[in-house]
Amino acid sequence: MIDFRYHIVSIVAIFFALGAGVVLGAGPLKGTASEVVAAQADKDRQQLADARDELTQMKALDKYRDDYVAKVTAGLTHGKLANKKIAIVTMPNADSDLSDGVQGELEKAGGVVNTKVALDAKLFDTGQRQLVESLVNQLVTADMDFPKDSTTYQRAGLLLARGIAAKEEGKTADADATKVISGLTGAKLLSLKPSQPKDRASLIVVIAAKPPTPAPDNSTYGDAVDFIKGLDIGSGGVVLAGTPASASDGGLIKALRSDSEATKIVSSVDVADLPAGQMTVVFALVEQAAGKAGQYGAINAKDGVAPSAVQTKDN
């Protein structure tokens, strides 16, 4: 790629050459200065052309990689989620294209996305904590069991899970589920499609948003991580899906992976914007349904590229 520090030096050299030409006027170095400038311009044009060629090649290789995964290895996920009902929960400001891409792969694997939940930024506003706590106390159902020492947002996650999910398949949206959903949507903490699902999912995929600029401290995601833990406890399993940026400092996946309790129960995939990563979300959901969790992807993913069950074993 182009070395921009080299260009700074080149530009300075050009100005010196121009300055020398001005000082000498029509003197003996006039032609030499012009030749220096022309030669440097030719060099710069060639470097720019080389950089463009390199970028074109990189894009072609990226397309090849994604096409290969999508067209050659796509069959690996077929039937893996057959008859599984899945809820997709998007964090505030999450990319809709990322959510759609993940949903497409879930459906190719036989899963049925029967509920889509969009969380509002208001839910995690520190000024709304009292409202969230009040709603949890108002909407809690008789069959809900909060863990000892659970936080406000862990209980809130459990509450949403009671409305849209269950630990096993085949659970319908009963009167308690309807009450929970109505209470949360009425407070404008989230929205649902459909507004009142008929069935509850057994598995949940949470879509992480791109970190804002400037990147926040990882501790600011404490409530969101607790919320996701609550979703997991109240369902058959949760996978947090995002991009490499969300697994870096200032990202939700990074924060979740820094919580030792969360990583024991919640899985994460930090390359869900790639076909291979979307397939890994499927494999991670299958693993979740079996009661296991793992952290997968490209950025400090301690469990590798995918669950070990689908990786080729070394001879």
CSV table of C-alpha atoms in Angstrom, one decimal:
chain,number,residue,atom,x,y,z
A,1,MET,CA,0.0,0.0,0.0
A,2,ILE,CA,1.0,3.7,-0.4
A,3,ASP,CA,3.5,4.9,2.3
A,4,PHE,CA,2.1,8.4,3.2
A,5,ARG,CA,5.1,9.4,5.2
A,6,TYR,CA,7.1,8.9,2.0
A,7,HIS,CA,4.7,11.2,0.2
A,8,ILE,CA,5.2,13.9,2.8
A,9,VAL,CA,9.0,13.8,2.2
A,10,SER,CA,8.3,13.8,-1.5
A,11,ILE,CA,6.1,16.9,-1.3
A,12,VAL,CA,8.7,18.7,0.7
A,13,ALA,CA,11.3,17.8,-1.9
A,14,ILE,CA,9.1,19.1,-4.6
A,15,PHE,CA,8.7,22.5,-2.8
A,16,PHE,CA,12.4,22.8,-2.4
A,17,ALA,CA,12.9,22.0,-6.0
A,18,LEU,CA,10.3,24.6,-7.0
A,19,GLY,CA,11.9,27.1,-4.6
A,20,ALA,CA,15.3,26.5,-6.2
A,21,GLY,CA,13.8,27.1,-9.7
A,22,VAL,CA,12.3,30.4,-8.6
A,23,VAL,CA,15.5,31.6,-7.1
A,24,LEU,CA,17.7,30.6,-10.0
A,25,GLY,CA,15.2,31.9,-12.6
A,26,ALA,CA,16.5,31.2,-16.0
A,27,GLY,CA,19.9,30.0,-14.6
A,28,PRO,CA,21.7,26.8,-15.3
A,29,LEU,CA,19.5,24.7,-12.8
A,30,LYS,CA,16.1,25.7,-14.3
A,31,GLY,CA,15.9,22.6,-16.4
A,32,THR,CA,17.2,20.3,-13.6
A,33,ALA,CA,14.5,21.5,-11.2
A,34,SER,CA,11.7,20.9,-13.7
A,35,GLU,CA,13.1,17.4,-14.4
A,36,VAL,CA,13.1,16.6,-10.6
A,37,VAL,CA,9.5,17.6,-10.3
A,38,ALA,CA,8.4,15.7,-13.4
A,39,ALA,CA,10.3,12.6,-12.3
A,40,GLN,CA,8.7,12.7,-8.8
A,41,ALA,CA,5.3,13.2,-10.3
A,42,ASP,CA,5.8,10.1,-12.5
A,43,LYS,CA,6.8,8.1,-9.4
A,44,ASP,CA,3.8,9.2,-7.5
A,45,ARG,CA,1.5,8.4,-10.3
A,46,GLN,CA,3.0,4.9,-10.6
A,47,GLN,CA,2.7,4.3,-6.9
A,48,LEU,CA,-1.0,5.4,-7.0
A,49,ALA,CA,-1.6,3.1,-9.9
A,50,ASP,CA,0.1,0.2,-8.0
A,51,ALA,CA,-2.0,0.9,-4.9
A,52,ARG,CA,-5.2,0.9,-7.0
A,53,ASP,CA,-4.2,-2.5,-8.5
A,54,GLU,CA,-3.5,-3.9,-5.0
A,55,LEU,CA,-6.9,-2.7,-3.8
A,56,THR,CA,-8.7,-4.2,-6.8
A,57,GLN,CA,-6.9,-7.5,-6.1
A,58,MET,CA,-7.9,-7.5,-2.5
A,59,LYS,CA,-11.5,-6.8,-3.3
A,60,ALA,CA,-11.5,-9.7,-5.8
A,61,LEU,CA,-10.0,-12.0,-3.2
A,62,ASP,CA,-12.6,-11.0,-0.6
A,63,LYS,CA,-15.4,-11.7,-3.1
A,64,TYR,CA,-13.9,-15.0,-4.0
A,65,ARG,CA,-13.6,-16.0,-0.4
A,66,ASP,CA,-17.2,-15.0,0.4
A,67,ASP,CA,-18.5,-16.6,-2.8
A,68,TYR,CA,-16.7,-19.8,-2.1
A,69,VAL,CA,-18.2,-20.0,1.4
A,70,ALA,CA,-21.7,-19.1,0.2
A,71,LYS,CA,-21.7,-21.5,-2.8
A,72,VAL,CA,-19.4,-24.4,-1.8
A,73,THR,CA,-19.7,-24.8,1.9
A,74,ALA,CA,-23.3,-23.5,2.4
A,75,GLY,CA,-24.7,-27.0,2.6
A,76,LEU,CA,-22.9,-27.6,5.9
A,77,THR,CA,-25.7,-25.7,7.8
A,78,HIS,CA,-28.7,-27.2,6.0
A,79,GLY,CA,-31.1,-28.8,8.5
A,80,LYS,CA,-29.0,-27.9,11.5
A,81,LEU,CA,-31.8,-25.8,13.0
A,82,ALA,CA,-34.8,-27.7,11.5
A,83,ASN,CA,-38.0,-26.8,13.3
A,84,LYS,CA,-36.3,-24.5,15.7
A,85,LYS,CA,-38.1,-21.2,16.4
A,86,ILE,CA,-35.7,-18.3,16.8
A,87,ALA,CA,-36.0,-14.8,18.0
A,88,ILE,CA,-33.7,-12.0,16.8
A,89,VAL,CA,-33.1,-9.2,19.2
A,90,THR,CA,-31.3,-6.1,17.8
A,91,MET,CA,-29.4,-3.8,20.1
A,92,PRO,CA,-30.0,0.0,19.7
A,93,ASN,CA,-28.6,1.3,16.3
A,94,ALA,CA,-27.7,-2.2,15.1
A,95,ASP,CA,-27.2,-2.6,11.4
A,96,SER,CA,-30.3,-3.9,9.6
A,97,ASP,CA,-28.2,-5.5,6.9
A,98,LEU,CA,-26.3,-7.5,9.5
A,99,SER,CA,-29.5,-8.7,11.0
A,100,ASP,CA,-31.0,-9.6,7.6
A,101,GLY,CA,-27.8,-11.5,6.7
A,102,VAL,CA,-27.9,-13.6,9.9
A,103,GLN,CA,-31.6,-14.2,9.5
A,104,GLY,CA,-31.1,-15.5,6.0
A,105,GLU,CA,-28.5,-18.0,7.1
A,106,LEU,CA,-30.8,-19.2,10.0
A,107,GLU,CA,-33.6,-19.8,7.6
A,108,LYS,CA,-31.3,-21.7,5.2
A,109,ALA,CA,-30.4,-23.9,8.2
A,110,GLY,CA,-34.1,-24.7,8.6
A,111,GLY,CA,-34.8,-22.3,11.5
A,112,VAL,CA,-37.9,-20.2,11.8
A,113,VAL,CA,-37.4,-16.6,12.8
A,114,ASN,CA,-40.8,-16.0,14.4
A,115,THR,CA,-40.1,-12.9,16.4
A,116,LYS,CA,-37.9,-9.8,15.8
A,117,VAL,CA,-37.3,-7.4,18.7
A,118,ALA,CA,-35.7,-4.0,18.3
A,119,LEU,CA,-34.4,-2.6,21.6
A,120,ASP,CA,-34.7,1.1,22.1
A,121,ALA,CA,-31.8,3.2,23.4
A,122,LYS,CA,-34.1,4.3,26.2
A,123,LEU,CA,-33.9,0.8,27.7
A,124,PHE,CA,-30.2,1.3,28.6
A,125,ASP,CA,-30.4,5.0,29.5
A,126,THR,CA,-29.1,5.3,33.1
A,127,GLY,CA,-31.9,7.8,33.7
A,128,GLN,CA,-34.5,5.1,33.0
A,129,ARG,CA,-33.2,2.5,35.5
A,130,GLN,CA,-35.9,3.3,37.9
A,131,LEU,CA,-38.6,2.8,35.2
A,132,VAL,CA,-37.0,-0.5,34.2
A,133,GLU,CA,-36.9,-1.7,37.8
A,134,SER,CA,-40.6,-0.7,38.3
A,135,LEU,CA,-41.7,-2.5,35.1
A,136,VAL,CA,-39.9,-5.7,36.1
A,137,ASN,CA,-41.7,-5.7,39.5
A,138,GLN,CA,-45.0,-5.0,37.8
A,139,LEU,CA,-44.8,-7.5,35.0
A,140,VAL,CA,-43.0,-10.5,36.8
A,141,THR,CA,-45.0,-13.7,36.4
A,142,ALA,CA,-45.7,-16.4,38.9
A,143,ASP,CA,-43.5,-18.9,37.0
A,144,MET,CA,-40.4,-16.6,36.9
A,145,ASP,CA,-37.5,-17.3,39.2
A,146,PHE,CA,-34.9,-14.6,39.5
A,147,PRO,CA,-31.4,-15.8,40.4
A,148,LYS,CA,-30.1,-14.7,43.7
A,149,ASP,CA,-28.3,-11.3,43.6
A,150,SER,CA,-29.5,-10.8,40.0
A,151,THR,CA,-29.2,-7.2,38.7
A,152,THR,CA,-32.0,-5.0,37.4
A,153,TYR,CA,-31.1,-5.6,33.8
A,154,GLN,CA,-30.5,-9.3,34.3
A,155,ARG,CA,-34.1,-9.5,35.5
A,156,ALA,CA,-35.2,-7.3,32.6
A,157,GLY,CA,-33.6,-9.7,30.2
A,158,LEU,CA,-35.4,-12.6,31.9
A,159,LEU,CA,-38.6,-10.7,31.6
A,160,LEU,CA,-38.3,-10.2,27.9
A,161,ALA,CA,-37.3,-13.9,27.5
A,162,ARG,CA,-40.6,-14.8,29.3
A,163,GLY,CA,-42.5,-12.8,26.7
A,164,ILE,CA,-40.8,-14.2,23.5
A,165,ALA,CA,-39.0,-17.4,24.4
A,166,ALA,CA,-38.8,-20.5,26.5
A,167,LYS,CA,-36.2,-23.1,27.4
A,168,GLU,CA,-37.8,-25.7,25.1
A,169,GLU,CA,-39.7,-25.8,21.8
A,170,GLY,CA,-43.5,-25.8,21.5
A,171,LYS,CA,-44.4,-23.1,24.0
A,172,THR,CA,-47.1,-20.7,22.9
A,173,ALA,CA,-47.5,-17.0,23.7
A,174,ASP,CA,-49.8,-17.4,26.7
A,175,ALA,CA,-51.6,-14.6,28.7
A,176,ASP,CA,-48.4,-13.9,30.8
A,177,ALA,CA,-46.3,-13.6,27.7
A,178,THR,CA,-48.8,-11.2,26.2
A,179,LYS,CA,-48.8,-9.1,29.4
A,180,VAL,CA,-45.0,-8.9,29.4
A,181,ILE,CA,-44.8,-7.8,25.8
A,182,SER,CA,-47.6,-5.3,26.2
A,183,GLY,CA,-45.9,-3.8,29.2
A,184,LEU,CA,-42.5,-3.4,27.6
A,185,THR,CA,-43.7,-2.1,24.3
A,186,GLY,CA,-46.1,0.2,26.1
A,187,ALA,CA,-43.2,1.8,27.9
A,188,LYS,CA,-41.5,2.3,24.5
A,189,LEU,CA,-38.4,0.3,25.6
A,190,LEU,CA,-38.7,-1.9,22.5
A,191,SER,CA,-40.8,-2.9,19.5
A,192,LEU,CA,-41.8,-6.3,18.1
A,193,LYS,CA,-42.6,-7.8,14.7
A,194,PRO,CA,-45.2,-9.3,14.8
A,195,SER,CA,-46.5,-7.2,17.7
A,196,GLN,CA,-48.0,-10.2,19.4
A,197,PRO,CA,-46.2,-13.5,18.3
A,198,LYS,CA,-48.3,-16.7,18.6
A,199,ASP,CA,-45.4,-18.9,19.5
A,200,ARG,CA,-42.3,-18.4,21.7
A,201,ALA,CA,-38.9,-19.1,20.4
A,202,SER,CA,-36.4,-21.5,22.1
A,203,LEU,CA,-33.2,-19.8,20.8
A,204,ILE,CA,-32.2,-16.1,20.6
A,205,VAL,CA,-29.7,-14.3,18.4
A,206,VAL,CA,-28.7,-10.8,19.7
A,207,ILE,CA,-27.3,-8.5,17.0
A,208,ALA,CA,-24.6,-6.1,18.3
A,209,ALA,CA,-24.3,-2.5,17.0
A,210,LYS,CA,-21.2,-1.0,15.7
A,211,PRO,CA,-19.4,0.9,18.5
A,212,PRO,CA,-19.9,4.7,18.5
A,213,THR,CA,-17.2,7.2,17.9
A,214,PRO,CA,-15.3,7.9,20.1
A,215,ALA,CA,-15.4,4.4,21.5
A,216,PRO,CA,-16.9,4.1,25.0
A,217,ASP,CA,-15.3,2.4,27.9
A,218,ASN,CA,-16.2,-1.3,28.0
A,219,SER,CA,-17.8,-0.9,31.4
A,220,THR,CA,-20.6,1.2,29.8
A,221,TYR,CA,-22.0,-2.1,28.5
A,222,GLY,CA,-22.5,-3.6,31.9
A,223,ASP,CA,-26.3,-3.3,31.8
A,224,ALA,CA,-26.4,-4.7,28.2
A,225,VAL,CA,-24.3,-7.7,29.2
A,226,ASP,CA,-26.5,-8.4,32.2
A,227,PHE,CA,-29.6,-8.1,30.0
A,228,ILE,CA,-28.2,-10.7,27.5
A,229,LYS,CA,-27.4,-13.0,30.4
A,230,GLY,CA,-31.0,-12.7,31.5
A,231,LEU,CA,-32.2,-13.6,28.0
A,232,ASP,CA,-30.0,-16.7,28.1
A,233,ILE,CA,-31.2,-17.8,31.5
A,234,GLY,CA,-34.8,-17.5,30.3
A,235,SER,CA,-34.4,-19.3,27.0
A,236,GLY,CA,-32.8,-22.4,25.4
A,237,GLY,CA,-29.7,-20.4,24.5
A,238,VAL,CA,-28.3,-17.0,23.2
A,239,VAL,CA,-25.7,-16.1,20.6
A,240,LEU,CA,-24.4,-12.5,20.4
A,241,ALA,CA,-23.5,-11.7,16.8
A,242,GLY,CA,-21.5,-8.7,15.5
A,243,THR,CA,-18.6,-7.5,13.5
A,244,PRO,CA,-14.9,-7.4,14.3
A,245,ALA,CA,-15.3,-3.8,15.5
A,246,SER,CA,-17.8,-5.0,18.2
A,247,ALA,CA,-15.1,-7.4,19.5
A,248,SER,CA,-12.5,-4.6,19.9
A,249,ASP,CA,-12.2,-2.0,22.7
A,250,GLY,CA,-15.5,-0.1,23.0
A,251,GLY,CA,-17.6,-2.9,21.6
A,252,LEU,CA,-20.4,-5.0,23.1
A,253,ILE,CA,-18.8,-8.4,22.2
A,254,LYS,CA,-15.5,-7.2,23.8
A,255,ALA,CA,-17.5,-6.4,27.0
A,256,LEU,CA,-19.3,-9.7,27.1
A,257,ARG,CA,-16.1,-11.6,26.6
A,258,SER,CA,-14.6,-9.7,29.5
A,259,ASP,CA,-17.3,-11.1,31.8
A,260,SER,CA,-16.4,-14.5,33.0
A,261,GLU,CA,-19.9,-15.3,34.1
A,262,ALA,CA,-21.4,-14.3,30.7
A,263,THR,CA,-19.0,-16.4,28.7
A,264,LYS,CA,-20.0,-19.5,30.6
A,265,ILE,CA,-23.5,-19.3,29.2
A,266,VAL,CA,-23.6,-16.9,26.2
A,267,SER,CA,-21.9,-17.6,22.9
A,268,SER,CA,-20.5,-14.9,20.6
A,269,VAL,CA,-19.5,-14.6,16.9
A,270,ASP,CA,-17.5,-11.5,15.8
A,271,VAL,CA,-17.6,-12.1,12.1
A,272,ALA,CA,-21.3,-12.2,11.5
A,273,ASP,CA,-21.0,-9.8,8.5
A,274,LEU,CA,-19.3,-12.6,6.5
A,275,PRO,CA,-21.0,-15.7,5.1
A,276,ALA,CA,-18.6,-17.9,7.1
A,277,GLY,CA,-19.5,-16.0,10.2
A,278,GLN,CA,-23.2,-16.3,9.6
A,279,MET,CA,-22.7,-20.0,9.3
A,280,THR,CA,-20.8,-20.0,12.6
A,281,VAL,CA,-23.8,-18.3,14.2
A,282,VAL,CA,-25.8,-21.3,13.2
A,283,PHE,CA,-23.3,-23.8,14.6
A,284,ALA,CA,-23.1,-21.7,17.8
A,285,LEU,CA,-26.9,-21.9,18.2
A,286,VAL,CA,-26.8,-25.7,17.7
A,287,GLU,CA,-24.2,-25.8,20.5
A,288,GLN,CA,-26.3,-23.6,22.7
A,289,ALA,CA,-29.2,-25.9,22.3
A,290,ALA,CA,-27.0,-28.7,23.6
A,291,GLY,CA,-26.2,-26.6,26.7
A,292,LYS,CA,-22.7,-25.4,25.7
A,293,ALA,CA,-21.2,-22.0,25.0
A,294,GLY,CA,-18.2,-20.6,23.1
A,295,GLN,CA,-16.6,-17.4,21.7
A,296,TYR,CA,-15.8,-17.6,18.0
A,297,GLY,CA,-14.4,-15.4,15.3
A,298,ALA,CA,-11.3,-13.4,14.4
A,299,ILE,CA,-10.7,-11.0,17.3
A,300,ASN,CA,-9.5,-12.5,20.5
A,301,ALA,CA,-12.0,-15.4,20.1
A,302,LYS,CA,-10.7,-17.9,22.6
A,303,ASP,CA,-12.5,-20.8,21.2
A,304,GLY,CA,-11.4,-20.4,17.6
A,305,VAL,CA,-13.2,-20.0,14.3
A,306,ALA,CA,-16.2,-22.3,15.1
A,307,PRO,CA,-17.4,-24.9,17.6
A,308,SER,CA,-15.0,-27.9,17.7
A,309,ALA,CA,-17.8,-30.2,16.6
A,310,VAL,CA,-17.7,-28.7,13.1
A,311,GLN,CA,-14.0,-28.2,12.7
A,312,THR,CA,-11.8,-30.7,10.8
A,313,LYS,CA,-9.8,-32.7,13.2
A,314,ASP,CA,-6.0,-32.9,12.8
A,315,ASN,CA,-4.7,-36.2,11.6
